[in-house]
Each structure stands twice: as C-alpha cells, then as structure tokens.
Coordinates of C-alpha atoms in Angstrom, one line a residue:
X1 CA -88.4 -52.3 33.7
X2 CA -90.1 -49.0 32.6
X3 CA -88.0 -45.9 31.6
X4 CA -89.2 -43.8 34.5
X5 CA -87.8 -46.4 37.0
X6 CA -84.6 -46.6 35.0
X7 CA -84.1 -42.9 35.1
X8 CA -84.8 -42.8 38.8
X9 CA -82.1 -45.3 39.5
X10 CA -79.6 -43.5 37.2
X11 CA -80.1 -40.3 39.1
X12 CA -78.7 -41.8 42.3
X13 CA -75.3 -41.8 40.5
X14 CA -74.3 -45.1 42.2
X15 CA -72.0 -46.9 39.7
X16 CA -73.0 -50.4 40.7
X17 CA -76.7 -49.7 40.6
X18 CA -76.3 -47.9 37.3
X19 CA -74.4 -50.8 35.8
X20 CA -77.0 -53.3 37.0
X21 CA -79.9 -51.2 35.7
X22 CA -78.5 -50.6 32.3
X23 CA -77.3 -54.2 31.9
X24 CA -80.9 -55.3 32.4
X25 CA -82.3 -52.7 30.0
X26 CA -79.7 -53.7 27.4
X27 CA -80.7 -57.4 27.8
X28 CA -84.4 -56.6 27.4
X29 CA -83.8 -54.4 24.3
X30 CA -80.9 -56.1 22.6
X31 CA -83.1 -57.0 19.6
X32 CA -85.2 -53.8 19.6
X33 CA -85.0 -51.6 16.6
X34 CA -87.3 -48.6 17.3
X35 CA -89.9 -47.7 14.7
X36 CA -89.0 -50.0 11.9
X37 CA -91.4 -50.0 8.9
X38 CA -93.1 -53.1 10.3
X39 CA -93.6 -51.5 13.8
X40 CA -94.9 -48.3 12.2
X41 CA -97.5 -50.3 10.2
X42 CA -98.5 -52.2 13.3
X43 CA -99.0 -48.9 15.2
X44 CA -101.0 -47.5 12.3
X45 CA -103.3 -50.5 12.2
X46 CA -103.7 -50.4 16.0
X47 CA -104.8 -46.7 15.9
X48 CA -107.2 -47.3 13.1
X49 CA -108.8 -50.1 15.0
X50 CA -109.2 -47.7 18.0
X51 CA -110.9 -45.2 15.7
X52 CA -113.4 -47.7 14.7
X53 CA -114.1 -48.9 18.3
X54 CA -114.8 -45.3 19.3
X55 CA -117.1 -45.0 16.2
X56 CA -115.1 -42.1 14.7
X57 CA -116.1 -43.4 11.3
X58 CA -116.2 -40.0 9.7
X59 CA -112.7 -39.1 10.9
X60 CA -110.0 -38.9 8.3
X61 CA -107.4 -41.6 8.9
X62 CA -103.9 -40.3 9.8
X63 CA -101.3 -40.1 7.0
X64 CA -97.8 -41.4 7.5
X65 CA -96.5 -37.8 7.9
X66 CA -99.0 -37.4 10.8
X67 CA -97.6 -40.5 12.4
X68 CA -94.1 -39.2 12.0
X69 CA -95.1 -36.0 13.8
X70 CA -96.8 -38.0 16.5
X71 CA -93.8 -40.2 17.0
X72 CA -91.5 -37.2 17.4
X73 CA -93.7 -36.0 20.3
X74 CA -94.1 -39.5 21.8
X75 CA -93.7 -39.7 25.5
X76 CA -91.5 -42.8 25.3
X77 CA -89.3 -41.1 22.8
X78 CA -88.7 -38.2 25.2
X79 CA -87.9 -40.6 27.9
X80 CA -85.4 -42.4 25.7
X81 CA -83.8 -39.1 24.8
X82 CA -83.6 -38.3 28.5
X83 CA -81.9 -41.7 29.1
X84 CA -79.4 -41.0 26.4
X85 CA -78.5 -37.6 27.9
X86 CA -78.0 -39.1 31.4
X87 CA -75.8 -41.9 30.0
X88 CA -73.6 -39.6 28.0
X89 CA -73.0 -37.4 31.0
X90 CA -72.3 -40.5 33.2
X91 CA -69.6 -41.5 30.7
X92 CA -67.6 -38.4 31.6
X93 CA -67.0 -39.8 35.1
X94 CA -64.2 -42.2 36.0
X95 CA -66.0 -45.6 35.5
X96 CA -65.1 -49.2 35.9
X97 CA -64.7 -51.0 32.5
X98 CA -67.8 -53.1 33.0
X99 CA -69.9 -49.9 33.7
X100 CA -68.4 -48.3 30.6
X101 CA -69.5 -51.2 28.5
X102 CA -73.0 -51.1 29.9
X103 CA -73.3 -47.4 29.2
X104 CA -71.9 -47.7 25.7
X105 CA -74.2 -50.6 24.9
X106 CA -77.2 -48.6 25.9
X107 CA -76.1 -45.8 23.6
X108 CA -75.7 -48.3 20.8
X109 CA -79.3 -49.6 21.3
X110 CA -80.8 -46.1 21.6
X111 CA -78.9 -44.8 18.5
X112 CA -80.8 -47.3 16.4
X113 CA -83.8 -44.9 16.5
X114 CA -83.1 -42.1 14.1
X115 CA -85.8 -39.9 15.8
X116 CA -84.0 -40.1 19.1
X117 CA -80.4 -39.1 18.2
X118 CA -80.4 -35.6 19.7
X119 CA -78.5 -36.6 22.9
X120 CA -75.7 -38.1 20.8
X121 CA -75.1 -35.6 17.9
X122 CA -73.7 -32.7 19.9
X123 CA -70.0 -32.0 19.7
X124 CA -69.4 -32.9 23.4
X125 CA -71.3 -36.3 23.1
X126 CA -69.5 -37.2 19.9
X127 CA -66.2 -36.3 21.4
X128 CA -66.9 -38.5 24.4
X129 CA -67.7 -41.5 22.2
X130 CA -64.6 -40.8 20.1
X131 CA -62.5 -40.9 23.2
X132 CA -63.9 -44.3 24.2
X133 CA -63.4 -45.5 20.6
X134 CA -59.8 -44.5 20.8
X135 CA -60.3 -42.0 17.9
X136 CA -59.7 -38.7 19.9
X137 CA -57.3 -37.1 17.4
X138 CA -54.9 -34.2 18.1
X139 CA -52.0 -32.9 16.2
X140 CA -49.7 -33.3 19.2
X141 CA -50.4 -37.0 19.6
X142 CA -47.7 -38.8 17.7
X143 CA -48.9 -42.4 18.5
X144 CA -52.7 -42.9 18.7
X145 CA -54.1 -44.7 21.7
X146 CA -55.2 -48.1 20.6
X147 CA -57.3 -49.6 23.2
X148 CA -58.7 -53.0 22.4
X149 CA -61.6 -53.8 24.6
X150 CA -65.4 -54.2 24.7
X151 CA -65.7 -50.5 25.3
X152 CA -63.9 -49.6 22.1
X153 CA -66.1 -51.9 20.0
X154 CA -69.4 -50.7 21.6
X155 CA -68.3 -47.0 21.1
X156 CA -67.5 -47.8 17.5
X157 CA -70.9 -49.5 17.0
X158 CA -72.7 -46.5 18.5
X159 CA -70.7 -44.0 16.3
X160 CA -71.6 -46.1 13.2
X161 CA -75.3 -45.9 14.1
X162 CA -75.2 -42.2 14.9
X163 CA -73.2 -41.2 11.8
X164 CA -75.4 -43.3 9.5
X165 CA -78.6 -41.8 10.8
X166 CA -77.7 -38.2 11.3
X167 CA -76.4 -35.5 9.0
X168 CA -75.6 -33.3 12.0
X169 CA -73.5 -36.1 13.4
X170 CA -71.7 -36.5 10.1
X171 CA -70.7 -32.8 10.2
X172 CA -69.5 -33.1 13.8
X173 CA -67.5 -36.2 13.0
X174 CA -65.8 -34.3 10.2
X175 CA -65.0 -31.4 12.5
X176 CA -63.6 -33.8 15.1
X177 CA -61.4 -35.3 12.4
X178 CA -62.4 -38.8 13.2
X179 CA -61.1 -39.8 9.8
X180 CA -57.6 -38.8 10.9
X181 CA -57.9 -41.0 14.0
X182 CA -59.1 -43.9 11.9
X183 CA -56.2 -43.3 9.4
X184 CA -53.6 -43.3 12.1
X185 CA -55.0 -46.6 13.5
X186 CA -55.1 -48.0 10.0
X187 CA -51.3 -47.4 9.7
X188 CA -50.8 -49.7 12.7
X189 CA -53.2 -52.4 11.3
X190 CA -50.4 -54.9 11.0
X191 CA -48.6 -54.1 14.2
X192 CA -51.5 -54.4 16.7
X193 CA -53.4 -57.4 18.0
X194 CA -56.8 -55.8 17.8
X195 CA -59.8 -58.1 17.7
X196 CA -61.8 -58.7 14.5
X197 CA -64.7 -56.6 15.8
X198 CA -62.5 -53.6 16.5
X199 CA -60.9 -53.7 13.0
X200 CA -64.2 -54.4 11.3
X201 CA -66.0 -51.4 13.0
X202 CA -63.0 -49.2 12.3
X203 CA -63.4 -50.0 8.7
X204 CA -67.2 -49.8 8.8
X205 CA -67.0 -46.3 10.3
X206 CA -64.5 -45.3 7.7
X207 CA -66.7 -46.6 4.9
X208 CA -69.7 -44.6 6.3
X209 CA -67.8 -41.4 6.6
X210 CA -66.4 -41.6 3.0
X211 CA -69.8 -42.7 1.6
X212 CA -71.7 -39.8 3.3
X213 CA -69.2 -37.0 3.1
X214 CA -67.5 -35.9 -0.1
X215 CA -65.0 -33.8 1.8
X216 CA -63.9 -36.7 4.0
X217 CA -63.6 -38.8 0.9
X218 CA -61.1 -36.3 -0.7
X219 CA -59.3 -35.8 2.6
X220 CA -58.7 -39.6 3.1
X221 CA -57.7 -40.1 -0.6
X222 CA -55.3 -37.1 -0.9
X223 CA -54.2 -35.7 2.4
X224 CA -54.1 -39.0 4.3
X225 CA -52.9 -41.3 1.4
X226 CA -55.9 -43.5 2.0
X227 CA -55.5 -45.6 -1.1
X228 CA -52.1 -46.8 -0.1
X229 CA -53.2 -47.3 3.6
X230 CA -56.2 -49.4 2.6
X231 CA -54.3 -51.4 0.0
X232 CA -51.8 -52.3 2.7
X233 CA -54.6 -53.3 5.0
X234 CA -56.2 -55.4 2.2
X235 CA -52.9 -57.1 1.5
X236 CA -52.4 -57.9 5.2
X237 CA -56.0 -59.2 5.7
X238 CA -55.5 -61.6 2.7
X239 CA -52.0 -62.6 3.9
X240 CA -50.6 -62.3 0.4
X241 CA -47.3 -63.6 -1.0
X242 CA -45.8 -62.3 -4.2
X243 CA -44.1 -64.2 -7.0
X244 CA -43.4 -61.1 -9.0
X245 CA -43.8 -57.3 -8.7
X246 CA -47.5 -57.5 -9.9
X247 CA -48.2 -61.2 -9.4
X248 CA -49.7 -62.7 -6.3
X249 CA -49.1 -66.4 -5.5
X250 CA -52.5 -68.0 -5.8
X251 CA -53.0 -71.5 -4.4
X252 CA -56.0 -73.0 -6.1
X253 CA -56.3 -75.7 -3.4
X254 CA -56.3 -73.2 -0.5
X255 CA -59.4 -73.2 1.7
X256 CA -62.0 -70.5 1.2
X257 CA -61.3 -67.1 2.8
X258 CA -62.7 -67.1 6.3
X259 CA -65.9 -65.3 7.3
X260 CA -64.2 -62.6 9.4
X261 CA -61.5 -61.9 6.8
X262 CA -64.1 -61.7 4.1
X263 CA -66.1 -59.2 6.1
X264 CA -63.0 -56.9 6.6
X265 CA -61.9 -57.3 3.0
X266 CA -65.4 -56.2 1.8
X267 CA -65.4 -53.1 4.0
X268 CA -61.9 -52.2 2.6
X269 CA -63.1 -52.7 -1.0
X270 CA -66.2 -50.5 -0.4
X271 CA -64.1 -47.7 1.1
X272 CA -61.5 -47.9 -1.7
X273 CA -64.4 -47.6 -4.1
X274 CA -65.6 -44.4 -2.4
X275 CA -62.2 -42.7 -2.6
X276 CA -61.3 -43.8 -6.1
X277 CA -64.5 -42.7 -7.8
X278 CA -62.8 -39.8 -9.7
X279 CA -59.4 -41.4 -10.6
X280 CA -60.4 -41.8 -14.3
X281 CA -60.9 -38.0 -14.5
X282 CA -57.4 -37.2 -13.1
X283 CA -54.0 -37.4 -14.6
X284 CA -52.1 -40.5 -13.3
X285 CA -48.4 -40.1 -12.8
X286 CA -45.9 -42.9 -12.7
X287 CA -46.0 -43.3 -8.9
X288 CA -49.8 -43.5 -8.8
X289 CA -49.9 -45.9 -11.8
X290 CA -47.6 -48.3 -9.9
X291 CA -49.9 -48.1 -6.8
X292 CA -53.0 -48.8 -9.0
X293 CA -51.3 -51.7 -10.7
X294 CA -50.3 -53.1 -7.3
X295 CA -54.0 -52.8 -6.2
X296 CA -55.2 -54.4 -9.5
X297 CA -53.0 -57.4 -8.9
X298 CA -54.5 -57.8 -5.5
X299 CA -58.0 -57.5 -7.0
X300 CA -57.1 -60.2 -9.5
X301 CA -56.4 -62.5 -6.5
X302 CA -59.7 -61.5 -5.0
X303 CA -61.6 -62.5 -8.1
X304 CA -60.0 -66.0 -8.2
X305 CA -60.3 -66.5 -4.4
X306 CA -63.5 -68.1 -3.0
X307 CA -65.2 -67.2 0.3
X308 CA -67.3 -69.2 2.8
X309 CA -70.4 -69.9 0.7
X310 CA -71.7 -69.0 -2.7
X311 CA -73.7 -66.0 -1.7
X312 CA -70.7 -64.5 0.3
X313 CA -68.4 -65.2 -2.7
X314 CA -70.8 -63.5 -5.0
X315 CA -70.9 -60.4 -2.8
X316 CA -67.1 -60.4 -2.4
X317 CA -66.6 -60.6 -6.1
X318 CA -69.2 -57.9 -6.7
X319 CA -67.3 -55.4 -4.6
X320 CA -64.1 -56.4 -6.3
X321 CA -65.6 -55.7 -9.8
X322 CA -67.0 -52.3 -8.6
X323 CA -63.5 -51.2 -7.6
X324 CA -61.9 -52.5 -10.8
X325 CA -64.2 -50.3 -12.8
X326 CA -62.8 -47.2 -11.0
X327 CA -59.1 -48.0 -11.8
X328 CA -57.4 -46.6 -14.9
X329 CA -57.6 -48.9 -17.9
X330 CA -53.9 -48.7 -18.5
X331 CA -53.3 -50.3 -15.1
X332 CA -55.6 -53.3 -15.7
X333 CA -53.0 -55.0 -18.0
X334 CA -51.7 -56.8 -14.8
X335 CA -54.9 -58.9 -14.9
X336 CA -53.5 -60.7 -18.0
X337 CA -49.8 -60.8 -17.2
X338 CA -49.5 -63.7 -14.7
X339 CA -47.7 -66.8 -16.0
X340 CA -49.8 -69.5 -17.5
X341 CA -49.8 -72.4 -15.2
X342 CA -51.4 -75.9 -15.0
X343 CA -55.2 -75.3 -14.7
X344 CA -55.0 -71.8 -16.1
X345 CA -57.3 -70.6 -19.0
X346 CA -54.9 -69.7 -21.8
X347 CA -55.7 -67.7 -25.0
X348 CA -53.1 -66.3 -27.4
X349 CA -50.4 -67.1 -24.9
X350 CA -52.1 -64.9 -22.2
X351 CA -53.5 -66.0 -18.8
X352 CA -57.3 -65.5 -19.1
X353 CA -58.3 -66.7 -15.6
X354 CA -59.5 -63.3 -14.5
X355 CA -61.6 -62.7 -17.7
X356 CA -63.1 -66.2 -17.4
X357 CA -64.1 -65.5 -13.8
X358 CA -65.7 -62.1 -14.9
X359 CA -67.6 -63.9 -17.7
X360 CA -68.9 -66.5 -15.3
X361 CA -69.8 -63.7 -12.8
X362 CA -71.7 -61.9 -15.6
X363 CA -73.6 -65.1 -16.5
X364 CA -74.7 -65.6 -12.9
X365 CA -75.9 -62.0 -12.7
X366 CA -77.8 -62.3 -15.9
X367 CA -79.6 -65.4 -14.6
X368 CA -80.5 -63.7 -11.3
X369 CA -82.2 -60.8 -13.2
X370 CA -82.5 -58.8 -9.9
X371 CA -81.6 -55.1 -9.7
X372 CA -79.8 -55.3 -13.0
X373 CA -78.6 -51.7 -13.0
X374 CA -76.8 -52.1 -9.7
X375 CA -75.6 -55.7 -10.2
X376 CA -74.9 -55.9 -14.0
X377 CA -73.7 -52.6 -15.4
X378 CA -70.4 -52.5 -13.4
X379 CA -69.2 -55.9 -14.8
X380 CA -70.5 -55.0 -18.3
X381 CA -68.7 -51.7 -18.3
X382 CA -65.5 -53.4 -17.1
X383 CA -65.6 -56.0 -19.8
X384 CA -66.5 -53.4 -22.5
X385 CA -63.7 -51.0 -21.7
X386 CA -61.2 -53.8 -21.2
X387 CA -62.1 -55.2 -24.7
X388 CA -61.5 -51.7 -26.2
X389 CA -57.9 -51.5 -25.0
X390 CA -56.8 -55.2 -24.8
X391 CA -57.1 -57.0 -28.1
X392 CA -56.6 -60.4 -26.5
X393 CA -59.4 -59.8 -24.0
X394 CA -61.8 -58.8 -26.8
X395 CA -61.0 -61.8 -29.0
X396 CA -61.3 -64.2 -26.0
X397 CA -64.7 -62.7 -25.1
X398 CA -65.9 -62.7 -28.6
X399 CA -65.1 -66.4 -28.9
X400 CA -67.1 -67.1 -25.8
X401 CA -70.0 -64.7 -26.3
X402 CA -70.3 -64.4 -30.1
X403 CA -68.9 -67.7 -31.5
X404 CA -69.4 -68.3 -35.3
X405 CA -73.1 -68.2 -36.0
X406 CA -74.9 -71.5 -36.6
X407 CA -78.4 -71.0 -35.3
X408 CA -80.3 -69.0 -37.9
X409 CA -83.7 -70.4 -37.2
X410 CA -84.3 -68.7 -33.8
X411 CA -84.3 -65.0 -33.1
X412 CA -81.1 -63.7 -31.5
X413 CA -82.9 -63.1 -28.2
X414 CA -84.3 -66.6 -27.9
X415 CA -82.2 -69.1 -26.1
X416 CA -80.0 -69.5 -23.0
X417 CA -76.5 -68.7 -24.4
X418 CA -74.7 -65.5 -23.3
X419 CA -75.5 -63.9 -26.6
X420 CA -79.2 -64.6 -26.3
X421 CA -79.3 -63.2 -22.7
X422 CA -77.4 -60.0 -23.7
X423 CA -79.5 -59.4 -26.8
X424 CA -82.6 -59.7 -24.6
X425 CA -81.2 -56.8 -22.5
X426 CA -80.9 -54.6 -25.6
X427 CA -84.6 -53.9 -25.3
X428 CA -84.8 -53.7 -21.5
X429 CA -86.9 -50.9 -20.0
X430 CA -83.9 -49.5 -18.1
X431 CA -81.9 -47.3 -20.4
X432 CA -78.6 -47.8 -18.7
X433 CA -78.9 -51.6 -18.8
X434 CA -79.9 -51.8 -22.5
X435 CA -77.1 -49.3 -23.4
X436 CA -74.4 -51.3 -21.5
X437 CA -75.5 -54.6 -23.0
X438 CA -75.6 -53.2 -26.6
X439 CA -72.3 -51.4 -26.2
X440 CA -70.6 -54.6 -25.0
X441 CA -71.8 -56.6 -28.0
X442 CA -71.0 -53.7 -30.4
X443 CA -67.4 -53.5 -29.1
X444 CA -67.1 -57.3 -29.5
X445 CA -68.1 -56.8 -33.1
X446 CA -65.3 -54.2 -33.4
X447 CA -68.0 -51.5 -33.8
X448 CA -68.9 -52.9 -37.3
X449 CA -72.6 -52.3 -38.0
X450 CA -73.1 -55.2 -40.4
X451 CA -71.5 -57.6 -38.0
X452 CA -73.4 -56.2 -35.1
X453 CA -76.7 -56.6 -37.0
X454 CA -75.8 -60.1 -38.0
X455 CA -75.5 -61.2 -34.4
X456 CA -78.3 -59.2 -32.9
X457 CA -80.9 -58.4 -35.6
X458 CA -81.6 -54.9 -36.8
X459 CA -84.6 -54.5 -34.6
X460 CA -82.6 -55.0 -31.5
X461 CA -79.6 -53.0 -32.7
X462 CA -81.6 -50.0 -33.9
X463 CA -81.5 -48.2 -30.5
X464 CA -77.7 -48.1 -30.2
X465 CA -77.3 -47.4 -33.9
X466 CA -79.6 -44.4 -33.7
X467 CA -77.7 -43.0 -30.8
X468 CA -74.4 -43.5 -32.6
X469 CA -75.7 -42.1 -35.9
X470 CA -75.1 -45.4 -37.6
X471 CA -78.5 -46.4 -38.9
X472 CA -77.3 -46.1 -42.4
X473 CA -74.4 -48.5 -41.7
X474 CA -70.6 -48.0 -41.4
X475 CA -68.4 -48.3 -38.3
X476 CA -68.0 -46.7 -34.9
X477 CA -65.0 -44.6 -33.9
X478 CA -63.0 -47.4 -32.3
X479 CA -59.7 -48.6 -33.8
X480 CA -59.5 -52.3 -34.4
X481 CA -57.5 -54.8 -36.5
X482 CA -59.0 -55.8 -39.9
X483 CA -59.3 -59.5 -39.4
X484 CA -62.3 -61.0 -41.3
X485 CA -65.4 -62.4 -39.6
X486 CA -65.6 -66.2 -40.2
X487 CA -69.0 -67.4 -41.3
X488 CA -70.0 -71.0 -40.7
X489 CA -71.3 -73.1 -43.6
X490 CA -74.8 -73.0 -42.0
X491 CA -74.8 -69.2 -42.0
X492 CA -73.5 -68.9 -45.6
X493 CA -76.3 -71.2 -46.9
X494 CA -79.0 -69.4 -45.0
X495 CA -77.8 -65.8 -45.4
X496 CA -79.9 -64.9 -48.5
X497 CA -83.0 -65.9 -46.6
X498 CA -82.3 -64.2 -43.2
X499 CA -84.6 -61.3 -42.3
X500 CA -82.1 -58.6 -41.2
X501 CA -84.7 -57.1 -38.8
X502 CA -85.4 -60.2 -36.8
X503 CA -82.0 -61.8 -37.4
X504 CA -83.4 -65.2 -38.4
X505 CA -84.8 -67.2 -41.4
X506 CA -88.5 -66.4 -41.5
X507 CA -91.1 -68.8 -42.8
X508 CA -92.2 -67.9 -46.2
X509 CA -95.7 -66.4 -46.0
X510 CA -98.2 -66.1 -48.9
X511 CA -98.2 -62.7 -50.6
X512 CA -101.4 -60.9 -49.6
X513 CA -101.5 -59.1 -53.0
X514 CA -101.5 -62.3 -55.0
X515 CA -104.6 -62.4 -57.2
X516 CA -105.2 -58.6 -57.0
X517 CA -105.5 -56.4 -60.0
X518 CA -103.2 -53.3 -60.3
X519 CA -106.2 -51.1 -59.5
X520 CA -106.9 -53.1 -56.3
X521 CA -103.2 -52.9 -55.3
X522 CA -103.2 -49.1 -55.8
X523 CA -106.4 -48.8 -53.8
X524 CA -104.9 -50.7 -50.8
X525 CA -101.7 -48.7 -51.0
X526 CA -103.6 -45.4 -50.9
X527 CA -105.7 -46.7 -48.1
X528 CA -102.6 -47.5 -46.1
X529 CA -101.1 -44.0 -46.8
X530 CA -104.4 -42.4 -45.7
X531 CA -104.3 -44.4 -42.4
X532 CA -100.7 -43.3 -41.7
X533 CA -101.6 -39.7 -42.5
X534 CA -104.5 -39.7 -40.1
X535 CA -102.3 -41.3 -37.3
X536 CA -99.6 -38.7 -38.0
X537 CA -102.0 -35.7 -38.0
X538 CA -103.6 -36.9 -34.7
X539 CA -100.0 -37.2 -33.3
X540 CA -100.5 -40.8 -32.4
X541 CA -97.3 -41.7 -34.4
X542 CA -94.6 -39.6 -35.9
X543 CA -93.1 -40.8 -39.2
X544 CA -89.3 -40.7 -39.1
X545 CA -86.6 -40.9 -41.8
X546 CA -82.9 -41.7 -41.7
X547 CA -80.6 -38.8 -42.7
X548 CA -77.4 -39.2 -44.6
X549 CA -75.5 -38.9 -41.3
X550 CA -77.3 -42.0 -40.0
X551 CA -79.6 -40.3 -37.5
X552 CA -83.4 -40.4 -37.1
X553 CA -85.3 -37.2 -37.8
X554 CA -89.0 -36.5 -38.4
X555 CA -89.8 -37.4 -42.0
X556 CA -90.3 -33.8 -43.2
X557 CA -87.0 -32.7 -41.6
X558 CA -85.1 -35.7 -43.0
X559 CA -86.5 -35.2 -46.5
X560 CA -85.6 -31.5 -46.4
X561 CA -82.1 -32.2 -45.2
X562 CA -81.6 -34.8 -47.9
X563 CA -82.7 -32.2 -50.5
X564 CA -80.4 -29.6 -49.1
X565 CA -77.5 -31.9 -49.2
X566 CA -78.3 -33.0 -52.7
X567 CA -78.5 -29.4 -53.9
X568 CA -75.2 -28.6 -52.2
X569 CA -73.7 -31.6 -53.9
X570 CA -75.0 -30.5 -57.3
X571 CA -73.6 -27.0 -56.8
X572 CA -70.2 -28.4 -56.0
X573 CA -70.3 -30.5 -59.2
X574 CA -71.2 -27.4 -61.2
X575 CA -68.3 -25.4 -59.8
X576 CA -65.9 -28.3 -60.7

C-alpha cells in the first residue's frame, strides 16, 4: 500500500479504518530501516547506472553529500514525515488500546530514519509519547502512573529511536524531565510486575539519556541518587542473597543467568558507568564509600557468574570490568575479602577468585586482538591500579604473568604466555594500548628498571622508561616492599650472555673487524661517523643522548646539559 493511499485513509479519522491501515503498513515495514549504508550504496549504484544509460558520460558522479541532500528532499521522505505528523495528532484522541498500539508501532518504524524525525522532536510530540510511556512527570504527582501494556513498550521503543537519532529530541527530553519519570519508576522496580520489555526499555532510555547528555548524567547521579537506585535494581535483577555485609552468596553450581536478566543487568551496568565516570575525581565520604563497596561486592558476583553462552558472558563481564574501573580503589578491597571456600583460588590466605577471572578475561581479550583500545585497556588499567594498592593482588598476578624466568633463548615477545602477549603490545601502534601494557608489567616488577628490562628486554622497555625519565636506570615513584627477585638456575647460568636489548642469549657472531689493521678499523669508524653526520644534517635521523635525569634529548642538548651539570658539580666541590 503506497503512502498517498495510507494518508487518504487516515484523513477519514475513522478509528477502525486507521487501525487496519496502520497495522498493514507496520507489517509490511517491520524489517525496514530507512537509508541504511547498504541501501544508500544501492541507490548510488542505481543512479550511476542510469547516468550511463542516458549517455551522460561526461557528467560528474554525485558525491555522498549530494545524495544526502537529495534524500532530504525526497518525495517519499516528505510523505513519511506527513504520515508521522498525522499519527502523532491522532494519538491525542481517545483511542482504543489496539489502535494506540498500531499508531505507536508506526512511530517506532518511522523513527528509525534519522532524516525523517521532524514530526517527533517537537515538545508536544515528545510529551504525547512520554504520556503513553507512563513518563509524564510532574512535581504534584506523588506516585507515577505505571501502565504495563504494549502501548508503553512501543512508546518507549519510539522514544529510544528518537532520542538516539536527534540532538533536538535529547534537549526536549531533558526539558520534559523524562529522567525524573524514569527514576520514579525505577524506585518501584521491585514492587511492580512490569514485563521484561517494559523494564528493559526503561533502562535503555535511561542509558541513552545519560550517555548523550552530561547534564542528565549529573542530575541522575546527584539529585536523583541514581547510583543507589540502579544498584538496588541490579541487586533485584540478580536475586542476590548476602552472607555478610559485603559478601554475596555465590552458588557455583547455579544455572547461567537467563537471557532477559542478562540484558537488563547490562543496561544497568552501562548506565552506572555513565554516572560514575567522575567518582575518582571527587572526595568520597563514609556513606558513599559504603555504597561503592556494596556495588563492588555485587560486581564481584557478576564476574564470577556466567550468562547464556560464551559471547554473552564475555559482553556481561566486559561491562562489569568497565564499571569497576570507575570505582574508588579503596573500595575494591571487597573483591578479596570473601571467605576462602572449597574450589576457591587462594593466595596468601586471600580469596583470588575475582583476580583469576580478570586474568582469564585479559587472556581472552589478548587472543581476540580486536579493538584493543576499547576491549583491553579497561581490564589492564583495573589490574594495574589494583596491583599498586593491594600487595596480595600484585604478588598473585606476578606469579601468573611473570613467573621466575627460565626461557632465555627466545625474545620476550615470542611465545604464547601472558608475558609474551603483553610484551608484544609494548610496541603496538596504538599509544594507549602500549602504555597500558607496559605500565602493568612495570608495576608487577615493582617499578624496578633492571627487573623490568630483565623480563621485557631494553628495546621493548625503552618507550616507557623514556616517558618516565628512567633510561639511566633506577626505580619509579611507587612504594613497594623490598623482597628480592628470585632467579632460576637457568637464568643465573645464562645471565652473562644475555643481550639486554633483546632480552635473550644471542648466537655469537664473528667479529667483522677480525683481520683488520688499526688503520682499516679507523677508516671504517670514520666512514660510519660520516654517514651518521650526513643523515643527521639531512634531517633523516636525529642523534639522541640520555641526560643525567634519564630522559632523551637531542645529542647536542644532552652533551651541553651534561657539561653544565659537571661544571656545577665542580663549583660545588671547590666551594667545599
């Protein structure tokens, strides 16, 4: 059925005919997503073919921006916008529930097209959808209306599409205080028998608003006590039982978390991530610390809990790790405090189940090698910072990642151990990735340069050491215990022959200067100096030197600084 015919039938205003017409339109377009990248490419290819058919070979093909402009003026788009306007107005009438659903489903389908959102982004249209979603907020309303029907779900889906695709709609949603309506409904999360879809799209809309609007993020976190509300919702969805103030009862034989529960939990975790992003920059009082410890204990349970399928579990754990990174380090001690039970991973009398899960999670992400900045840096940062403040965590991780060195024949980056995989990342093209990997290993080495070079090789370690001003050796600024590094017999025997740059025992190569006279050696040396000088003058390379403070500087500056420091030292000696 074409849009002109549909509009003609809607103009009659007969509720039964409108419902029948829109139901058919919805059925025909249920899987239609207007102007996706694929459809746009198909349209482009079709028009280029038309150019050739008409022998317009000298015409300049349209650019993508030309196509965007053409689409905005497209006749079908104008008809869809007209349909949206008519449907929104129709919703202001007193309609039967089935007709409401048909109208709202049409809006959901039309709102997929970000170029055709104008009928839905006005204040009146957004207010109409908010009413049908049960989010019409007013200060006088003590108890929010909590309808639970197909109309609510369809209205929420439409609002999610509109808010996601339109900055104007995001501003209107903020003015209408939709977040307040959502927060009020969230308070009754445990007391209502809302369907999974209603709860899920409540949470999805809340996530979108907090992701796209900084002011909404702050409002939910501070004014509406969103962290506490969402933590309660998380606890309810997981149906938790507590054995101690910060210890959740975890049944290792329990079935995986269901698909619907997992979906809701992940939306909660994502929204909590949005509103806790700046916690580490704020002062945490005793009350807040208790709340964050309570949340951290729940997140510990999330890490140990499995979901329906490996991919879903990986995604579930990924959102959990992201949120843990936001929490104050002082509140993460609850990850280690649960009692050691049968089947637990124990180290130095502490329960290391969570750290073991995080290490396995890291290993899987390393093997995938996909979008490393997004997928790997959160867990690396979490393990690094936890190792700084929790001695038991650092020692456990070091035993797993940097066990006593035995393999001295292969380069540190060669192999499939965790150490090998992480050392490979130390020369990654992405600066964030290589810095996180190097920092993690450096902390496991207690920021001791010689130990760090021992496990990674000077060539791999040079980047971090240069940034830290430690190229000349020494230690970082961290405070660690003074326990000695234990060398294996294999390492002690091979140590004199290990090349510190590559981190392995190199095969002995013949000396290229054997058999040369002193004059020939001097000639080759001067030839090499001349080549370096030429490359330097042509700015192909820049010779560098290490200053006394362990940083790289251009060779001339480094030499000058060393001379100045020497002169200053000599003057001090004379004055003494």
